[in-house]
Amino acid sequence: MPARRSDAAANRDRIVEAARAELDTSDDLKLHAVAKAAGVGQGTLYRHFPTREHLLAEVYRHEMTQLVDAVAPLLAEHPPLRALTGWLERLLGYARVKRGVMAAIEASAWQDLYTDQHHRLDEALGMLLERGKAAGEVREEVDAADVILLLGALSRVPEAEWDARAHRIVAVIVDGLRPR
Amino acid sequence: MPARRSDAAANRDRIVEAARAELDTSDDLKLHAVAKAAGVGQGTLYRHFPTREHLLAEVYRHEMTQLVDAVAPLLAEHPPLRALTGWLERLLGYARVKRGVMAAIEASAWQDLYTDQHHRLDEALGMLLERGKAAGEVREEVDAADVILLLGALSRVPEAEWDARAHRIVAVIVDGLRPR
DNA sequence: ACCTGAACACCGTTCAAGT
DNA sequence: ACCTGAACACCGTTCAAGT
């Protein structure tokens, strides 16, 4: 609503872009470096992103949104557990290219503050699980947080082993979700 | 085996003791604080423990050893998957009191350098899995590293939810290890 | 309103000087 | 041989001063 916010918005974008570029190469974000790369003062970074997680959430919002939006179509076309598998395969695909996506998902698990991102992820996974329960394919007790915590294992899979180990881990999780 | 090492050994013990005390209350170790609490200079800490992981490994060696040593008796008395479950229950018991035990296990997963600790944990878990495979109770592809990575989920379970969620997560892992 | 960047705090790590 | 602790480096965070 106010007039002079275009410069602020531009700064914000440049910060996110710088952070994205940084994460493509170095795994962990140094805030000083991001500010410098974005050509802004550190205070500006803090003004836009009070915590590192806020920044990470913004960087991966796009990927997250795509993941969340992929749920409904999958559920429409497949039985629940198959939909879950398909969704996780998509997650693995993203994560193979951008390991940071897993970091973002892990951040969801820590956060007390339910960011929009986390909330939507939690809801999307929750929906998959609910449908699975209704179909008798998923055990009653589990919730989305359980799955998110288990998926955290993926963020510690060494790059070199990714393809084999990540799929194996997902297979164990999915089969473990089944009722006994 | 030279003469003057009793003071060094005493220092080492005091460092470990101070670290243990610190971990009982504060989750993350500040090396400066540990050195101060132990009454030694920072250099002394580094002399004895070149990395933080070396220190953690020493702090939890006792618990780790007990865990590892518990495997053989369990395997003698139970079918493999039941032995694995029993072993994990024991792990949950330790971890409930000392959350840091999980951190130590997680450290195993990162480390490239195979410490004794890690090696023994890996072997113990590997043995449980091998027996399980031989009995047809565990799927062939999984290895100890998979399980260690999955167990890492436990170190991110909030204290308040521990009892319910930790057991649920372990149940999912164990069932997921079964062949389909 | 928004920005800058010096400054502070914190903490891991090193190393010259001591015994 | 072993120890001390000042000093350095690094990085997250704040804030007085600017526009």
PDB file of C-alpha atoms in Angstrom, chain A residues 106 109-110 139 141-146 149-153 155-158 161 165 168-169 171-173 175-180, chain B residues 106 109-110 139 141-146 149-153 155-158 161 165 168-169 171-173 175-180:
ATOM      1  CA  GLU A 106      14.064 -30.900   8.043  1.00  0.00           C
ATOM      2  CA  ALA A 109      10.470 -30.619  11.794  1.00  0.00           C
ATOM      3  CA  TRP A 110      12.389 -28.363  14.177  1.00  0.00           C
ATOM      4  CA  ARG A 139      -1.442 -47.730  10.040  1.00  0.00           C
ATOM      5  CA  GLU A 141      -1.243 -44.152  14.608  1.00  0.00           C
ATOM      6  CA  VAL A 142       1.209 -42.398  12.319  1.00  0.00           C
ATOM      7  CA  ASP A 143       1.040 -38.730  11.484  1.00  0.00           C
ATOM      8  CA  ALA A 144       2.779 -36.400   9.062  1.00  0.00           C
ATOM      9  CA  ALA A 145       5.362 -35.379  11.635  1.00  0.00           C
ATOM     10  CA  ASP A 146       6.501 -38.990  11.953  1.00  0.00           C
ATOM     11  CA  LEU A 149      11.171 -36.900  10.867  1.00  0.00           C
ATOM     12  CA  LEU A 150      11.933 -40.174   9.120  1.00  0.00           C
ATOM     13  CA  LEU A 151      12.557 -38.421   5.830  1.00  0.00           C
ATOM     14  CA  GLY A 152      15.188 -36.387   7.635  1.00  0.00           C
ATOM     15  CA  ALA A 153      17.399 -39.434   7.205  1.00  0.00           C
ATOM     16  CA  SER A 155      19.507 -35.243   4.356  1.00  0.00           C
ATOM     17  CA  ARG A 156      22.389 -37.223   5.786  1.00  0.00           C
ATOM     18  CA  VAL A 157      22.849 -39.594   2.881  1.00  0.00           C
ATOM     19  CA  PRO A 158      26.252 -38.937   1.335  1.00  0.00           C
ATOM     20  CA  GLU A 161      25.506 -43.071  -2.271  1.00  0.00           C
ATOM     21  CA  ARG A 165      20.518 -45.508  -0.413  1.00  0.00           C
ATOM     22  CA  ARG A 168      16.133 -47.974  -0.086  1.00  0.00           C
ATOM     23  CA  ILE A 169      15.390 -45.696   2.836  1.00  0.00           C
ATOM     24  CA  ALA A 171      11.133 -48.083   0.618  1.00  0.00           C
ATOM     25  CA  VAL A 172      11.676 -48.959   4.268  1.00  0.00           C
ATOM     26  CA  ILE A 173       9.624 -45.969   5.383  1.00  0.00           C
ATOM     27  CA  ASP A 175       6.544 -50.334   3.932  1.00  0.00           C
ATOM     28  CA  GLY A 176       6.824 -49.436   7.590  1.00  0.00           C
ATOM     29  CA  LEU A 177       3.784 -47.232   7.308  1.00  0.00           C
ATOM     30  CA  ARG A 178       1.624 -50.169   6.300  1.00  0.00           C
ATOM     31  CA  PRO A 179      -0.559 -51.772   8.939  1.00  0.00           C
ATOM     32  CA  ARG A 180       0.658 -55.060  10.275  1.00  0.00           C
TER      33      ARG A 180
ATOM     34  CA  GLU B 106      24.055 -39.627  14.518  1.00  0.00           C
ATOM     35  CA  ALA B 109      26.518 -41.560  10.382  1.00  0.00           C
ATOM     36  CA  TRP B 110      28.404 -38.413   9.415  1.00  0.00           C
ATOM     37  CA  ARG B 139      14.909 -57.622   3.532  1.00  0.00           C
ATOM     38  CA  GLU B 141      19.159 -54.944   0.583  1.00  0.00           C
ATOM     39  CA  VAL B 142      19.330 -52.995   3.830  1.00  0.00           C
ATOM     40  CA  ASP B 143      22.500 -52.420   5.760  1.00  0.00           C
ATOM     41  CA  ALA B 144      23.404 -51.006   9.140  1.00  0.00           C
ATOM     42  CA  ALA B 145      23.980 -47.547   7.736  1.00  0.00           C
ATOM     43  CA  ASP B 146      20.393 -47.403   6.519  1.00  0.00           C
ATOM     44  CA  LEU B 149      20.322 -42.963   9.289  1.00  0.00           C
ATOM     45  CA  LEU B 150      16.683 -43.756   9.977  1.00  0.00           C
ATOM     46  CA  LEU B 151      17.281 -43.788  13.719  1.00  0.00           C
ATOM     47  CA  GLY B 152      18.573 -40.268  13.353  1.00  0.00           C
ATOM     48  CA  ALA B 153      14.929 -39.247  13.254  1.00  0.00           C
ATOM     49  CA  SER B 155      17.282 -37.145  17.743  1.00  0.00           C
ATOM     50  CA  ARG B 156      14.793 -34.618  16.429  1.00  0.00           C
ATOM     51  CA  VAL B 157      11.822 -35.814  18.421  1.00  0.00           C
ATOM     52  CA  PRO B 158      10.839 -33.061  20.861  1.00  0.00           C
ATOM     53  CA  GLU B 161       6.519 -36.078  22.620  1.00  0.00           C
ATOM     54  CA  ARG B 165       6.549 -40.644  18.958  1.00  0.00           C
ATOM     55  CA  ARG B 168       5.996 -45.162  16.825  1.00  0.00           C
ATOM     56  CA  ILE B 169       8.982 -44.243  14.720  1.00  0.00           C
ATOM     57  CA  ALA B 171       7.857 -49.466  14.965  1.00  0.00           C
ATOM     58  CA  VAL B 172       7.722 -48.021  11.459  1.00  0.00           C
ATOM     59  CA  ILE B 173      11.426 -48.670  10.958  1.00  0.00           C
ATOM     60  CA  ASP B 175       8.267 -53.132  10.126  1.00  0.00           C
ATOM     61  CA  GLY B 176       9.817 -51.430   7.153  1.00  0.00           C
ATOM     62  CA  LEU B 177      12.847 -53.668   7.429  1.00  0.00           C
ATOM     63  CA  ARG B 178      10.724 -56.754   6.848  1.00  0.00           C
ATOM     64  CA  PRO B 179      10.722 -58.302   3.422  1.00  0.00           C
ATOM     65  CA  ARG B 180       7.624 -57.666   1.387  1.00  0.00           C
TER      66      ARG B 180
END
